[in-house]
Coordinates of C-alpha atoms in Angstrom, one line a residue:
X1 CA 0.0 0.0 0.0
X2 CA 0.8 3.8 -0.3
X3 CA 0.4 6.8 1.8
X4 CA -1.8 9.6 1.3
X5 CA 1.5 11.2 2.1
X6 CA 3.6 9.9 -1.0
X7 CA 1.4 10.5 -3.5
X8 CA 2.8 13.9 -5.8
X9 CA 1.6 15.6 -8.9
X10 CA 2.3 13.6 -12.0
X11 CA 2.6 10.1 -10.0
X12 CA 0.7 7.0 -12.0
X13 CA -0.6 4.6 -10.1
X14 CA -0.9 1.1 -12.4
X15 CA -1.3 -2.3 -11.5
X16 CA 1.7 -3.6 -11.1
X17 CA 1.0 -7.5 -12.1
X18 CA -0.4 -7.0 -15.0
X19 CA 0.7 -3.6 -16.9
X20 CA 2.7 -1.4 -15.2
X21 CA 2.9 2.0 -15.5
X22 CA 6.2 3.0 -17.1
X23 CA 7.8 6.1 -18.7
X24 CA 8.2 6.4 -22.5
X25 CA 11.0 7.5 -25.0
X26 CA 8.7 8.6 -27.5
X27 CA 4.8 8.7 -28.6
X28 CA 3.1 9.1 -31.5
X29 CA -0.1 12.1 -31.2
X30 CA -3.0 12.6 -33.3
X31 CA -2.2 16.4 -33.1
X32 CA -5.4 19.6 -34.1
X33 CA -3.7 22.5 -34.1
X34 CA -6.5 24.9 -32.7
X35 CA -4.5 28.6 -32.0
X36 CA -1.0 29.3 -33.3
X37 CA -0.1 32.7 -34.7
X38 CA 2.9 31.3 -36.8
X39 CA 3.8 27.9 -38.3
X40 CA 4.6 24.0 -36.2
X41 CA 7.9 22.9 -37.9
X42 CA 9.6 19.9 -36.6
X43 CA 11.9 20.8 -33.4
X44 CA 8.9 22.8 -31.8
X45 CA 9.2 22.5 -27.8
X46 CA 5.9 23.1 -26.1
X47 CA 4.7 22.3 -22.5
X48 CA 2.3 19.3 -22.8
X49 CA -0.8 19.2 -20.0
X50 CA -1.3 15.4 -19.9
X51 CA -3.3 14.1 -16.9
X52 CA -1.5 16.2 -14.3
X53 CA 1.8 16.6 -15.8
X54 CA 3.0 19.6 -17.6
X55 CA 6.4 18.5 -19.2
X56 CA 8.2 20.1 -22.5
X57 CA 7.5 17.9 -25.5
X58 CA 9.5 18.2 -28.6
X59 CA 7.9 18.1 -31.9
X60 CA 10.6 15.4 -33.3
X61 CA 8.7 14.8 -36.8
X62 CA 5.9 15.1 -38.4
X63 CA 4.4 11.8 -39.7
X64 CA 1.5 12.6 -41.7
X65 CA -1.4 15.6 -42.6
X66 CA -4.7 14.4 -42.2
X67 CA -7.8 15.7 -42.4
X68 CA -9.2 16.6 -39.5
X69 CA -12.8 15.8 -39.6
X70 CA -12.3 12.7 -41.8
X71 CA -8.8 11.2 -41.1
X72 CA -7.9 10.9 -44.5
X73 CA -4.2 11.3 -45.0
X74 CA -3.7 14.4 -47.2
X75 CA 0.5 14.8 -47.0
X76 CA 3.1 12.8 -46.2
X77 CA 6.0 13.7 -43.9
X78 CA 5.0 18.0 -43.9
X79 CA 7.7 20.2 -43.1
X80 CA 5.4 22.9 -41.4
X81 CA 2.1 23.2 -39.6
X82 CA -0.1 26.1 -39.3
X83 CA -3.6 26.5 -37.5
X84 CA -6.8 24.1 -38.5
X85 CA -3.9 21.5 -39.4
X86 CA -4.6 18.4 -37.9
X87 CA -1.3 15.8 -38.4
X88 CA 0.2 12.5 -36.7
X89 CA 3.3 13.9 -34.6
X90 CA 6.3 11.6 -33.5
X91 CA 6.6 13.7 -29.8
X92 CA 9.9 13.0 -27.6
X93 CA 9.8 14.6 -23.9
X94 CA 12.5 16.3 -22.3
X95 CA 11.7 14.3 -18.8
X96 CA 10.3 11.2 -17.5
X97 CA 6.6 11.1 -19.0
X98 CA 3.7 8.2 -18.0
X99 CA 1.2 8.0 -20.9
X100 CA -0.9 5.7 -22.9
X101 CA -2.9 5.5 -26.4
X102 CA -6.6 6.9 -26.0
X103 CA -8.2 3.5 -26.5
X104 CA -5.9 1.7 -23.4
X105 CA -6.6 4.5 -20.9
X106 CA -8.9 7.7 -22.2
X107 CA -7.5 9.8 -19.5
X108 CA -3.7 9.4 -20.1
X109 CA -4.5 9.4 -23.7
X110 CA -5.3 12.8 -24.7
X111 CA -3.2 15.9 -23.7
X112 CA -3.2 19.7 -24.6
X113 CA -0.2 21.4 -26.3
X114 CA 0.7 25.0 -24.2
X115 CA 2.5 27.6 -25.2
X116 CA 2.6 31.8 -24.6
X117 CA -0.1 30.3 -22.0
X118 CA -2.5 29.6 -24.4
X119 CA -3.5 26.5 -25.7
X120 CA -2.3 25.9 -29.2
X121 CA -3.4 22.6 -29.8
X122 CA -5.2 19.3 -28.8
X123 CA -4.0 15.7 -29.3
X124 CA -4.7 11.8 -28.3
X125 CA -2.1 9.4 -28.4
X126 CA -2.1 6.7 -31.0
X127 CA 1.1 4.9 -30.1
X128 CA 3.4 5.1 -26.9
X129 CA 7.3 3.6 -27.4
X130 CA 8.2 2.8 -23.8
X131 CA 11.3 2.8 -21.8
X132 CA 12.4 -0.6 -20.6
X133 CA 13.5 -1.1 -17.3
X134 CA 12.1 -0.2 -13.4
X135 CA 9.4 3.1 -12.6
X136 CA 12.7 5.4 -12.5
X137 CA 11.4 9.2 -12.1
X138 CA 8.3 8.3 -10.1
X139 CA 9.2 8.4 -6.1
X140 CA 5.8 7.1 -5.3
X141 CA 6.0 3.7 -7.1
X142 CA 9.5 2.9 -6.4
X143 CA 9.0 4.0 -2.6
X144 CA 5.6 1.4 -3.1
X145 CA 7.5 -1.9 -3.5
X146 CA 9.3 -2.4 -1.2
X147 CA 6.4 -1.9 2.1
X148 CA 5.1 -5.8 1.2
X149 CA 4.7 -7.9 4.5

C-alpha cells in the first residue's frame, strides 16, 4: 500500500501484475492544431498538460497531414504546420513522461499542447514507445515496492 502522504503531482498509479505504468521515450499524437499565430515545424518544444503533468514535449517529426474531420491522410512527412492543421506527430519529452494510447486509458490518452499560455493545440495518443527497465522518475512507485509484508 501507499500513503496519502507519498502521493505527488504527476505520479501513476498502475497495476503492477499486470501492466505497469512505465515512462516512454517517445509517442506518436493525433495532433489539431487549434490557435498558433505562426507555423509548427519539426523541433517545436511546447509544454504538454497530460493528466496532471506539464512537461516540455519536442515536436521530433511530423508523420502525416490528415484531415481533421475525416482522417484521410492528405501529405506525407509536412515540413510545417499552421492553425486548422490536424497531423500525426512523432513527440519526444524532455523528462520522464507516464502515458498511454486513447483507447488503453482515455485519460492518459489525450493531452493539450501550451505555449505563450495559451492553448495551441489538442491531441490523443495513437502509439506510446516505452522505456524498458524499473518506474525510474516516479518516487511514489519505487517508494511502493518495497512496504510488502
Amino acid at each position: 500500500n501507499v500513503s496519502v502522504k507519498e502521493i505527488r503531482r504527476g505520479n501513476v498509479c498502475g497495476d503492477d501484475k499486470n501492466d505497469k505504468p512505465r515512462g516512454c521515450e517517445s509517442f506518436v499524437a493525433q495532433v489539431i492544431v487549434m490557435n498558433h499565430p505562426g507555423e509548427i515545424h519539426p523541433g517545436y518544444a511546447p509544454v504538454l498538460d497530460c493528466h496532471t503533468a506539464h512537461i516540455a514535449c519536442k515536436f521530433a517529426e511530423f508523420v502525416k497531414k490528415v484531415d481533421r474531420r475525416s482522417g484521410k491522410e492528405l501529405e506525407d512527412a509536412p515540413k510545417k504546420l499552421k492553425s486548422g492543421d490536424a497531423a500525426f506527430i512523432r513527440l519526444v519529452p524532455s523528462k520522464p513522461l507516464c502515458v498511454e494510447t486513447f483507447a488503453e486509458y482515455a485519460p492518459l490518452g489525450r493531452f493539450a499542447v501550451r505555449d505563450m499560455k495559451l492553448a495551441v493545440a489538442v491531441g490523443v495518443i495513437k502509439e506510446v514507445t516505452k522505456k524498458m527497465g524499473d518506474a525510474k522518475g516516479k518516487p511514489g512507485a519505487a517508494k511502493a515496492a518495497p512496504k510488502k509484508k
